Amino acid sequence: MRSMDCRRSFVKSCRRIIIKVGTNVVTRAEDGKFALGRIGSLCEQVKELVESGIEVIIVTSGAVGMGYRLLRHHRTLNTSFADLAKPESQPDGKACAAVGQSGLITLYDTLFSLLDVASSQLLVTSRDFRNTEFRNQLVDTVNSLLAMQVVPIFNENDAISTREESYKENGQVFWDNDSLAALLASEVKADLLIFLMDVDGLYTMPPLQPGSKLIQTFMKEKHIEEVKYGEKSRHGSRGGMEEKVRIAQSVADAGVPVIITSGFLPDAMKKILRGEQIGTLFHKETSSLLQKVPESNGF
Ligand SMILES: Nc1ncnc2c1ncn2[C@@H]1O[C@H](COP(=O)(O)OP(=O)(O)O)[C@@H](O)[C@H]1O
Ligand SMILES: N[C@@H](CCC(=O)OP(=O)(O)O)C(=O)O
């Protein structure tokens, strides 16, 4: 087993974490079907975390992908999967999300039930966050669920959300699941936000370019200028990697550390919470990380 990296030792004091799972993690690249092994492994890890006393919130994508497959099965959709995220394809994308969300949550619910873990579904739109009462209610509900060791599973309620209604506060905009996860991190006062995607973390250049190197700890001053971004992933979020980095840095600046890593890596969450140096860490005070003496979360 790899030893703990001292810059990651703060994870030992993390009690409440948010895990954001991208479409590329929950679906298979070859045919867009659910990646049962990966989702199963995620659920198994979450079970272990919950049993060790860590509160886990999941933000999962995948409804559009699931709905697309189901609708293709029943009738021919003219839109290609890659085009569903484009504005002109929105009606199809939204219809797909409405069809796919029940299958997505059923899958999580079934897997968690088999593991004796209780889970719950929360669908939100950016409009909901504009209302203080709603936000307070949401936080209360999440706190109640977590107190009962229930895993809240969030997704954007794509069927009825519109981009024009994006919620903005403190520079945060909610318009996809990356930004929803970021918003939740501050609303529910998470100790750590983990983004699971299809690459190991942030690289100095697009990962497949020769000479590209994984950045273990993002240093704003150094890396903001240095990093080069490439194409978005297969059916990745609206913003792509550059936007993910901007979101991660703003969440970290607000005091919640962020780790972006691969959802394909076995035991990624367990490794992160053991302090292993996987993925890319965004932290407000990168220089002070070496001196921190953590209390253990017992994991
Ligand atoms: N500098 C970079 N470092 C890492 N990944 C990058 C970089 N530039 C572009 N990418 C691409 O960003 C993709 C992940 O971002 P994104 O599409 O937003 O993920 P998600 O699946 O979470 O929506 C990866 O598939 C990767 O190929
Ligand atoms: N809400 C959509 C996913 C939107 C989104 O942010 O996708 P992704 O970039 O794959 O995390 C769905 O469930 O398919």
mmCIF file of C-alpha atoms and ligand atoms in Angstrom:
data_model
loop_
_atom_site.group_PDB
_atom_site.id
_atom_site.type_symbol
_atom_site.label_atom_id
_atom_site.label_comp_id
_atom_site.label_asym_id
_atom_site.label_seq_id
_atom_site.Cartn_x
_atom_site.Cartn_y
_atom_site.Cartn_z
ATOM 1 C CA MET A 1 0.000 0.000 0.000
ATOM 2 C CA ARG A 2 1.238 3.533 -0.800
ATOM 3 C CA SER A 3 2.073 5.668 2.207
ATOM 4 C CA MET A 4 0.142 8.802 3.083
ATOM 5 C CA ASP A 5 1.358 12.028 1.531
ATOM 6 C CA CYS A 6 1.613 14.741 4.186
ATOM 7 C CA ARG A 7 -0.033 17.328 1.889
ATOM 8 C CA ARG A 8 -3.089 15.099 1.865
ATOM 9 C CA SER A 9 -3.162 14.439 5.605
ATOM 10 C CA PHE A 10 -6.008 16.979 6.039
ATOM 11 C CA VAL A 11 -8.337 14.342 4.554
ATOM 12 C CA LYS A 12 -8.160 12.501 7.846
ATOM 13 C CA SER A 13 -10.322 15.191 9.390
ATOM 14 C CA CYS A 14 -12.931 15.156 6.596
ATOM 15 C CA ARG A 15 -16.320 14.140 7.958
ATOM 16 C CA ARG A 16 -18.647 15.296 5.176
ATOM 17 C CA ILE A 17 -17.761 14.719 1.529
ATOM 18 C CA ILE A 18 -19.443 15.261 -1.829
ATOM 19 C CA ILE A 19 -18.632 12.925 -4.711
ATOM 20 C CA LYS A 20 -19.557 14.178 -8.187
ATOM 21 C CA VAL A 21 -19.735 11.393 -10.774
ATOM 22 C CA GLY A 22 -19.597 12.365 -14.455
ATOM 23 C CA THR A 23 -21.438 10.721 -17.356
ATOM 24 C CA ASN A 24 -18.165 9.228 -18.591
ATOM 25 C CA VAL A 25 -17.786 7.370 -15.311
ATOM 26 C CA VAL A 26 -21.327 5.958 -15.111
ATOM 27 C CA THR A 27 -21.476 4.930 -18.781
ATOM 28 C CA ARG A 28 -19.190 2.804 -20.938
ATOM 29 C CA ALA A 29 -17.261 4.497 -23.727
ATOM 30 C CA GLU A 30 -17.837 1.655 -26.168
ATOM 31 C CA ASP A 31 -21.656 1.594 -26.192
ATOM 32 C CA GLY A 32 -23.013 4.122 -23.687
ATOM 33 C CA LYS A 33 -24.457 1.387 -21.458
ATOM 34 C CA PHE A 34 -24.214 1.703 -17.702
ATOM 35 C CA ALA A 35 -20.760 0.859 -16.334
ATOM 36 C CA LEU A 36 -22.116 -1.512 -13.708
ATOM 37 C CA GLY A 37 -18.713 -2.450 -12.316
ATOM 38 C CA ARG A 38 -17.711 1.154 -11.736
ATOM 39 C CA ILE A 39 -21.038 2.164 -10.209
ATOM 40 C CA GLY A 40 -21.021 -0.979 -8.065
ATOM 41 C CA SER A 41 -17.506 -0.234 -6.860
ATOM 42 C CA LEU A 42 -18.499 3.356 -6.089
ATOM 43 C CA CYS A 43 -21.461 2.133 -4.020
ATOM 44 C CA GLU A 44 -19.258 -0.369 -2.166
ATOM 45 C CA GLN A 45 -16.753 2.330 -1.307
ATOM 46 C CA VAL A 46 -19.498 4.694 -0.193
ATOM 47 C CA LYS A 47 -20.814 1.946 2.087
ATOM 48 C CA GLU A 48 -17.393 1.627 3.723
ATOM 49 C CA LEU A 49 -17.115 5.380 4.140
ATOM 50 C CA VAL A 50 -20.597 5.647 5.649
ATOM 51 C CA GLU A 51 -19.868 2.768 8.021
ATOM 52 C CA SER A 52 -16.707 4.514 9.162
ATOM 53 C CA GLY A 53 -18.786 7.569 10.107
ATOM 54 C CA ILE A 54 -18.177 9.730 7.033
ATOM 55 C CA GLU A 55 -21.206 11.545 5.600
ATOM 56 C CA VAL A 56 -21.375 11.083 1.833
ATOM 57 C CA ILE A 57 -23.411 13.044 -0.710
ATOM 58 C CA ILE A 58 -23.394 11.953 -4.357
ATOM 59 C CA VAL A 59 -24.019 14.215 -7.343
ATOM 60 C CA THR A 60 -24.443 11.952 -10.331
ATOM 61 C CA SER A 61 -24.834 12.559 -14.035
ATOM 62 C CA GLY A 62 -26.040 9.890 -16.429
ATOM 63 C CA ALA A 63 -29.784 10.513 -16.857
ATOM 64 C CA VAL A 64 -29.412 11.899 -20.377
ATOM 65 C CA GLY A 65 -27.187 8.991 -21.413
ATOM 66 C CA MET A 66 -29.529 6.419 -19.921
ATOM 67 C CA GLY A 67 -32.614 8.017 -21.490
ATOM 68 C CA TYR A 68 -30.906 8.265 -24.829
ATOM 69 C CA ARG A 69 -30.197 4.552 -24.850
ATOM 70 C CA LEU A 70 -33.749 3.672 -23.830
ATOM 71 C CA LEU A 71 -35.309 5.943 -26.460
ATOM 72 C CA ARG A 72 -32.986 4.628 -29.135
ATOM 73 C CA HIS A 73 -34.166 1.189 -28.162
ATOM 74 C CA HIS A 74 -37.820 2.110 -28.685
ATOM 75 C CA ARG A 75 -37.550 4.383 -31.699
ATOM 76 C CA THR A 76 -34.864 6.059 -33.765
ATOM 77 C CA LEU A 77 -33.540 9.313 -32.408
ATOM 78 C CA ASN A 78 -32.018 11.507 -35.060
ATOM 79 C CA THR A 79 -29.733 13.243 -32.593
ATOM 80 C CA SER A 80 -26.352 11.665 -31.950
ATOM 81 C CA PHE A 81 -25.446 11.229 -28.275
ATOM 82 C CA ALA A 82 -22.596 13.711 -28.582
ATOM 83 C CA ASP A 83 -25.029 16.368 -29.854
ATOM 84 C CA LEU A 84 -27.441 16.068 -26.939
ATOM 85 C CA ALA A 85 -25.546 18.621 -24.846
ATOM 86 C CA LYS A 86 -25.795 21.253 -27.577
ATOM 87 C CA PRO A 87 -28.409 23.978 -27.111
ATOM 88 C CA GLU A 88 -30.208 23.205 -30.369
ATOM 89 C CA SER A 89 -30.649 19.607 -29.190
ATOM 90 C CA GLN A 90 -32.053 20.602 -25.787
ATOM 91 C CA PRO A 91 -35.589 19.234 -26.213
ATOM 92 C CA ASP A 92 -34.225 15.799 -26.989
ATOM 93 C CA GLY A 93 -31.667 16.022 -24.196
ATOM 94 C CA LYS A 94 -34.338 17.009 -21.708
ATOM 95 C CA ALA A 95 -36.711 14.292 -22.861
ATOM 96 C CA CYS A 96 -33.850 11.806 -22.528
ATOM 97 C CA ALA A 97 -33.137 13.023 -18.987
ATOM 98 C CA ALA A 98 -36.793 12.595 -18.023
ATOM 99 C CA VAL A 99 -36.753 9.054 -19.382
ATOM 100 C CA GLY A 100 -33.346 8.159 -17.963
ATOM 101 C CA GLN A 101 -33.435 9.572 -14.431
ATOM 102 C CA SER A 102 -35.678 6.837 -13.050
ATOM 103 C CA GLY A 103 -33.376 4.128 -14.409
ATOM 104 C CA LEU A 104 -30.323 5.931 -13.048
ATOM 105 C CA ILE A 105 -31.709 6.304 -9.545
ATOM 106 C CA THR A 106 -33.159 2.778 -9.612
ATOM 107 C CA LEU A 107 -29.694 1.448 -10.325
ATOM 108 C CA TYR A 108 -28.137 3.330 -7.404
ATOM 109 C CA ASP A 109 -31.054 2.419 -5.161
ATOM 110 C CA THR A 110 -30.802 -1.274 -6.059
ATOM 111 C CA LEU A 111 -27.052 -1.430 -5.544
ATOM 112 C CA PHE A 112 -27.196 0.472 -2.272
ATOM 113 C CA SER A 113 -30.132 -1.640 -1.066
ATOM 114 C CA LEU A 114 -28.171 -4.814 -1.793
ATOM 115 C CA LEU A 115 -25.389 -3.345 0.335
ATOM 116 C CA ASP A 116 -27.827 -2.390 3.133
ATOM 117 C CA VAL A 117 -27.242 1.304 2.587
ATOM 118 C CA ALA A 118 -30.212 3.678 2.449
ATOM 119 C CA SER A 119 -30.145 6.270 -0.332
ATOM 120 C CA SER A 120 -32.410 9.063 -1.519
ATOM 121 C CA GLN A 121 -33.048 11.112 -4.643
ATOM 122 C CA LEU A 122 -32.900 14.919 -4.812
ATOM 123 C CA LEU A 123 -33.540 16.664 -8.129
ATOM 124 C CA VAL A 124 -32.914 20.388 -8.222
ATOM 125 C CA THR A 125 -32.821 23.251 -10.680
ATOM 126 C CA SER A 126 -30.876 26.478 -10.478
ATOM 127 C CA ARG A 127 -34.142 28.364 -9.977
ATOM 128 C CA ASP A 128 -34.685 26.506 -6.700
ATOM 129 C CA PHE A 129 -31.462 27.954 -5.290
ATOM 130 C CA ARG A 130 -32.662 31.523 -5.748
ATOM 131 C CA ASN A 131 -35.079 31.126 -2.910
ATOM 132 C CA THR A 132 -33.506 31.350 0.556
ATOM 133 C CA GLU A 133 -36.297 29.304 2.107
ATOM 134 C CA PHE A 134 -35.728 26.540 -0.398
ATOM 135 C CA ARG A 135 -31.987 26.557 0.216
ATOM 136 C CA ASN A 136 -32.472 26.381 3.960
ATOM 137 C CA GLN A 137 -34.999 23.570 3.550
ATOM 138 C CA LEU A 138 -32.646 21.710 1.255
ATOM 139 C CA VAL A 139 -29.808 21.938 3.765
ATOM 140 C CA ASP A 140 -32.141 20.806 6.590
ATOM 141 C CA THR A 141 -33.301 17.830 4.536
ATOM 142 C CA VAL A 142 -29.741 16.869 3.616
ATOM 143 C CA ASN A 143 -28.698 17.151 7.270
ATOM 144 C CA SER A 144 -31.609 14.921 8.346
ATOM 145 C CA LEU A 145 -30.754 12.333 5.720
ATOM 146 C CA LEU A 146 -27.085 12.303 6.671
ATOM 147 C CA ALA A 147 -27.933 12.055 10.366
ATOM 148 C CA MET A 148 -29.855 8.860 9.506
ATOM 149 C CA GLN A 149 -26.908 7.552 7.443
ATOM 150 C CA VAL A 150 -28.908 7.947 4.248
ATOM 151 C CA VAL A 151 -26.890 8.859 1.146
ATOM 152 C CA PRO A 152 -28.445 11.834 -0.702
ATOM 153 C CA ILE A 153 -28.092 11.386 -4.476
ATOM 154 C CA PHE A 154 -28.433 14.624 -6.430
ATOM 155 C CA ASN A 155 -28.889 15.356 -10.103
ATOM 156 C CA GLU A 156 -30.011 18.445 -11.912
ATOM 157 C CA ASN A 157 -33.707 18.208 -12.762
ATOM 158 C CA ASP A 158 -32.868 18.541 -16.444
ATOM 159 C CA ALA A 159 -36.398 18.013 -17.681
ATOM 160 C CA ILE A 160 -37.515 21.393 -16.368
ATOM 161 C CA SER A 161 -34.298 23.391 -16.000
ATOM 162 C CA THR A 162 -33.305 26.168 -18.364
ATOM 163 C CA ARG A 163 -29.884 27.723 -18.647
ATOM 164 C CA GLU A 164 -31.137 31.298 -18.556
ATOM 165 C CA GLU A 165 -32.237 30.731 -14.978
ATOM 166 C CA SER A 166 -28.739 29.976 -13.715
ATOM 167 C CA TYR A 167 -28.336 30.845 -10.065
ATOM 168 C CA LYS A 168 -25.446 33.138 -9.288
ATOM 169 C CA GLU A 169 -24.022 33.867 -5.876
ATOM 170 C CA ASN A 170 -20.470 34.732 -4.926
ATOM 171 C CA GLY A 171 -19.445 34.148 -8.500
ATOM 172 C CA GLN A 172 -20.899 30.623 -8.466
ATOM 173 C CA VAL A 173 -23.206 29.672 -11.300
ATOM 174 C CA PHE A 174 -25.231 26.458 -11.336
ATOM 175 C CA TRP A 175 -25.635 25.225 -14.872
ATOM 176 C CA ASP A 176 -24.416 21.632 -14.820
ATOM 177 C CA ASN A 177 -23.532 18.996 -12.243
ATOM 178 C CA ASP A 178 -19.985 20.269 -11.649
ATOM 179 C CA SER A 179 -21.356 23.625 -10.610
ATOM 180 C CA LEU A 180 -24.241 22.005 -8.698
ATOM 181 C CA ALA A 181 -21.697 19.985 -6.695
ATOM 182 C CA ALA A 182 -19.717 23.165 -6.057
ATOM 183 C CA LEU A 183 -22.792 25.029 -4.886
ATOM 184 C CA LEU A 184 -23.796 22.177 -2.594
ATOM 185 C CA ALA A 185 -20.288 22.068 -1.129
ATOM 186 C CA SER A 186 -20.769 25.545 0.272
ATOM 187 C CA GLU A 187 -24.480 25.153 1.127
ATOM 188 C CA VAL A 188 -23.995 21.979 3.179
ATOM 189 C CA LYS A 189 -20.523 22.940 4.431
ATOM 190 C CA ALA A 190 -18.729 19.928 3.035
ATOM 191 C CA ASP A 191 -15.152 19.155 4.114
ATOM 192 C CA LEU A 192 -14.118 17.810 0.718
ATOM 193 C CA LEU A 193 -15.453 17.739 -2.841
ATOM 194 C CA ILE A 194 -14.300 14.943 -5.158
ATOM 195 C CA PHE A 195 -14.847 15.086 -8.921
ATOM 196 C CA LEU A 196 -14.717 11.666 -10.584
ATOM 197 C CA MET A 197 -14.079 11.792 -14.326
ATOM 198 C CA ASP A 198 -12.399 9.810 -17.107
ATOM 199 C CA VAL A 199 -8.800 11.046 -16.603
ATOM 200 C CA ASP A 200 -6.477 10.812 -13.589
ATOM 201 C CA GLY A 201 -6.619 14.506 -12.815
ATOM 202 C CA LEU A 202 -5.490 17.804 -14.269
ATOM 203 C CA TYR A 203 -2.531 17.532 -16.638
ATOM 204 C CA THR A 204 -0.196 20.266 -17.782
ATOM 205 C CA MET A 205 -1.519 19.637 -21.322
ATOM 206 C CA PRO A 206 -4.303 17.443 -22.730
ATOM 207 C CA PRO A 207 -3.484 14.026 -21.216
ATOM 208 C CA LEU A 208 -2.594 12.274 -24.487
ATOM 209 C CA GLN A 209 -0.144 14.940 -25.633
ATOM 210 C CA PRO A 210 3.498 13.892 -25.324
ATOM 211 C CA GLY A 211 5.178 15.438 -22.294
ATOM 212 C CA SER A 212 1.901 16.083 -20.479
ATOM 213 C CA LYS A 213 2.275 15.626 -16.704
ATOM 214 C CA LEU A 214 -0.263 15.077 -13.939
ATOM 215 C CA ILE A 215 -0.451 18.010 -11.520
ATOM 216 C CA GLN A 216 -0.658 16.647 -7.978
ATOM 217 C CA THR A 217 -1.330 19.927 -6.192
ATOM 218 C CA PHE A 218 -2.702 22.860 -8.148
ATOM 219 C CA MET A 219 -0.785 26.051 -7.420
ATOM 220 C CA LYS A 220 -2.824 28.990 -8.630
ATOM 221 C CA GLU A 221 0.083 31.334 -9.274
ATOM 222 C CA LYS A 222 2.035 28.740 -11.240
ATOM 223 C CA HIS A 223 -0.578 26.620 -12.983
ATOM 224 C CA ILE A 224 -3.296 29.054 -14.051
ATOM 225 C CA GLU A 225 -1.089 30.357 -16.837
ATOM 226 C CA GLU A 226 0.789 27.140 -17.480
ATOM 227 C CA VAL A 227 -1.962 24.564 -18.084
ATOM 228 C CA LYS A 228 -3.148 23.970 -21.644
ATOM 229 C CA TYR A 229 -6.596 22.541 -22.239
ATOM 230 C CA GLY A 230 -7.830 20.320 -25.035
ATOM 231 C CA GLU A 231 -11.117 18.971 -26.223
ATOM 232 C CA LYS A 232 -13.971 18.194 -23.860
ATOM 233 C CA SER A 233 -14.576 14.522 -23.131
ATOM 234 C CA ARG A 234 -17.039 12.301 -24.982
ATOM 235 C CA HIS A 235 -20.223 13.719 -23.507
ATOM 236 C CA GLY A 236 -18.681 15.733 -20.774
ATOM 237 C CA SER A 237 -20.125 18.760 -19.117
ATOM 238 C CA ARG A 238 -20.954 22.009 -20.800
ATOM 239 C CA GLY A 239 -17.814 23.685 -19.500
ATOM 240 C CA GLY A 240 -15.130 21.022 -19.991
ATOM 241 C CA MET A 241 -11.893 20.721 -18.035
ATOM 242 C CA GLU A 242 -10.993 24.417 -17.982
ATOM 243 C CA GLU A 243 -14.353 25.228 -16.411
ATOM 244 C CA LYS A 244 -13.946 22.329 -13.956
ATOM 245 C CA VAL A 245 -10.608 23.799 -12.841
ATOM 246 C CA ARG A 246 -12.145 27.250 -12.434
ATOM 247 C CA ILE A 247 -14.947 25.750 -10.341
ATOM 248 C CA ALA A 248 -12.518 23.651 -8.271
ATOM 249 C CA GLN A 249 -10.345 26.680 -7.529
ATOM 250 C CA SER A 250 -13.304 28.832 -6.508
ATOM 251 C CA VAL A 251 -14.615 26.089 -4.192
ATOM 252 C CA ALA A 252 -11.119 25.703 -2.704
ATOM 253 C CA ASP A 253 -10.811 29.490 -2.278
ATOM 254 C CA ALA A 254 -14.100 29.386 -0.373
ATOM 255 C CA GLY A 255 -12.500 26.892 2.022
ATOM 256 C CA VAL A 256 -13.577 23.464 0.740
ATOM 257 C CA PRO A 257 -10.671 21.418 -0.665
ATOM 258 C CA VAL A 258 -11.326 19.693 -4.001
ATOM 259 C CA ILE A 259 -9.725 16.603 -5.545
ATOM 260 C CA ILE A 260 -10.329 15.760 -9.189
ATOM 261 C CA THR A 261 -9.463 12.226 -10.155
ATOM 262 C CA SER A 262 -10.396 9.199 -12.215
ATOM 263 C CA GLY A 263 -13.594 7.301 -11.538
ATOM 264 C CA PHE A 264 -11.964 4.361 -13.324
ATOM 265 C CA LEU A 265 -9.352 3.905 -10.625
ATOM 266 C CA PRO A 266 -10.289 1.068 -8.280
ATOM 267 C CA ASP A 267 -10.877 2.293 -4.729
ATOM 268 C CA ALA A 268 -10.319 5.950 -5.670
ATOM 269 C CA MET A 269 -12.388 7.290 -2.768
ATOM 270 C CA LYS A 270 -10.815 4.988 -0.221
ATOM 271 C CA LYS A 271 -7.366 5.984 -1.441
ATOM 272 C CA ILE A 272 -8.221 9.667 -1.267
ATOM 273 C CA LEU A 273 -9.512 9.358 2.276
ATOM 274 C CA ARG A 274 -6.409 7.438 3.293
ATOM 275 C CA GLY A 275 -4.402 10.427 2.088
ATOM 276 C CA GLU A 276 -2.837 8.748 -0.919
ATOM 277 C CA GLN A 277 -1.644 11.151 -3.550
ATOM 278 C CA ILE A 278 -3.999 10.454 -6.409
ATOM 279 C CA GLY A 279 -5.626 13.017 -8.680
ATOM 280 C CA THR A 280 -5.146 16.777 -8.433
ATOM 281 C CA LEU A 281 -5.712 18.638 -5.178
ATOM 282 C CA PHE A 282 -7.076 22.186 -5.034
ATOM 283 C CA HIS A 283 -6.645 23.779 -1.627
ATOM 284 C CA LYS A 284 -6.909 27.312 -0.345
ATOM 285 C CA GLU A 285 -3.610 27.281 1.478
ATOM 286 C CA THR A 286 -1.368 24.924 -0.402
ATOM 287 C CA SER A 287 1.690 26.198 1.485
ATOM 288 C CA SER A 288 0.249 25.398 4.916
ATOM 289 C CA LEU A 289 -0.739 21.845 4.013
ATOM 290 C CA LEU A 290 2.574 20.433 5.134
ATOM 291 C CA GLN A 291 2.176 21.703 8.698
ATOM 292 C CA LYS A 292 -1.373 20.529 9.376
ATOM 293 C CA VAL A 293 -1.804 17.893 12.083
ATOM 294 C CA PRO A 294 -5.132 16.178 11.486
ATOM 295 C CA GLU A 295 -7.506 14.429 13.813
ATOM 296 C CA SER A 296 -8.339 11.051 12.351
ATOM 297 C CA ASN A 297 -11.694 10.361 10.724
ATOM 298 C CA GLY A 298 -11.032 6.735 11.576
ATOM 299 C CA PHE A 299 -11.002 5.620 7.973
HETATM 300 N N1 LIG B 1 -5.128 19.770 -19.303
HETATM 301 C C1 LIG B 1 -6.017 18.772 -19.197
HETATM 302 N N2 LIG B 1 -5.907 17.875 -18.163
HETATM 303 C C2 LIG B 1 -6.793 16.860 -18.019
HETATM 304 N N3 LIG B 1 -7.832 16.642 -18.862
HETATM 305 C C3 LIG B 1 -8.000 17.491 -19.896
HETATM 306 C C4 LIG B 1 -7.107 18.592 -20.116
HETATM 307 N N4 LIG B 1 -7.532 19.258 -21.223
HETATM 308 C C5 LIG B 1 -8.613 18.614 -21.679
HETATM 309 N N5 LIG B 1 -8.914 17.540 -20.895
HETATM 310 C C6 LIG B 1 -10.057 16.634 -21.112
HETATM 311 O O1 LIG B 1 -11.062 16.962 -20.168
HETATM 312 C C7 LIG B 1 -11.885 15.810 -20.003
HETATM 313 C C8 LIG B 1 -12.569 15.857 -18.653
HETATM 314 O O2 LIG B 1 -13.331 17.040 -18.523
HETATM 315 P P1 LIG B 1 -14.913 17.026 -18.699
HETATM 316 O O3 LIG B 1 -15.256 16.687 -20.095
HETATM 317 O O4 LIG B 1 -15.428 18.294 -18.172
HETATM 318 O O5 LIG B 1 -15.285 15.814 -17.710
HETATM 319 P P2 LIG B 1 -16.674 15.283 -17.183
HETATM 320 O O6 LIG B 1 -16.737 13.914 -17.743
HETATM 321 O O7 LIG B 1 -16.553 15.274 -15.704
HETATM 322 O O8 LIG B 1 -17.745 16.193 -17.667
HETATM 323 C C9 LIG B 1 -10.966 14.631 -20.155
HETATM 324 O O9 LIG B 1 -11.593 13.627 -20.903
HETATM 325 C C10 LIG B 1 -9.736 15.180 -20.854
HETATM 326 O O10 LIG B 1 -9.445 14.539 -22.063
HETATM 327 N N1 LIG B 2 -27.787 16.138 -15.556
HETATM 328 C C1 LIG B 2 -27.166 15.479 -16.701
HETATM 329 C C2 LIG B 2 -25.657 15.615 -16.709
HETATM 330 C C3 LIG B 2 -25.100 17.010 -16.873
HETATM 331 C C4 LIG B 2 -23.596 17.048 -16.613
HETATM 332 O O1 LIG B 2 -23.111 17.943 -15.897
HETATM 333 O O2 LIG B 2 -22.891 16.004 -17.182
HETATM 334 P P1 LIG B 2 -21.371 15.598 -16.867
HETATM 335 O O3 LIG B 2 -20.491 16.640 -17.453
HETATM 336 O O4 LIG B 2 -21.147 14.280 -17.506
HETATM 337 O O5 LIG B 2 -21.200 15.544 -15.360
HETATM 338 C C5 LIG B 2 -27.487 13.975 -16.688
HETATM 339 O O6 LIG B 2 -27.896 13.423 -15.661
HETATM 340 O O7 LIG B 2 -27.269 13.333 -17.717
#
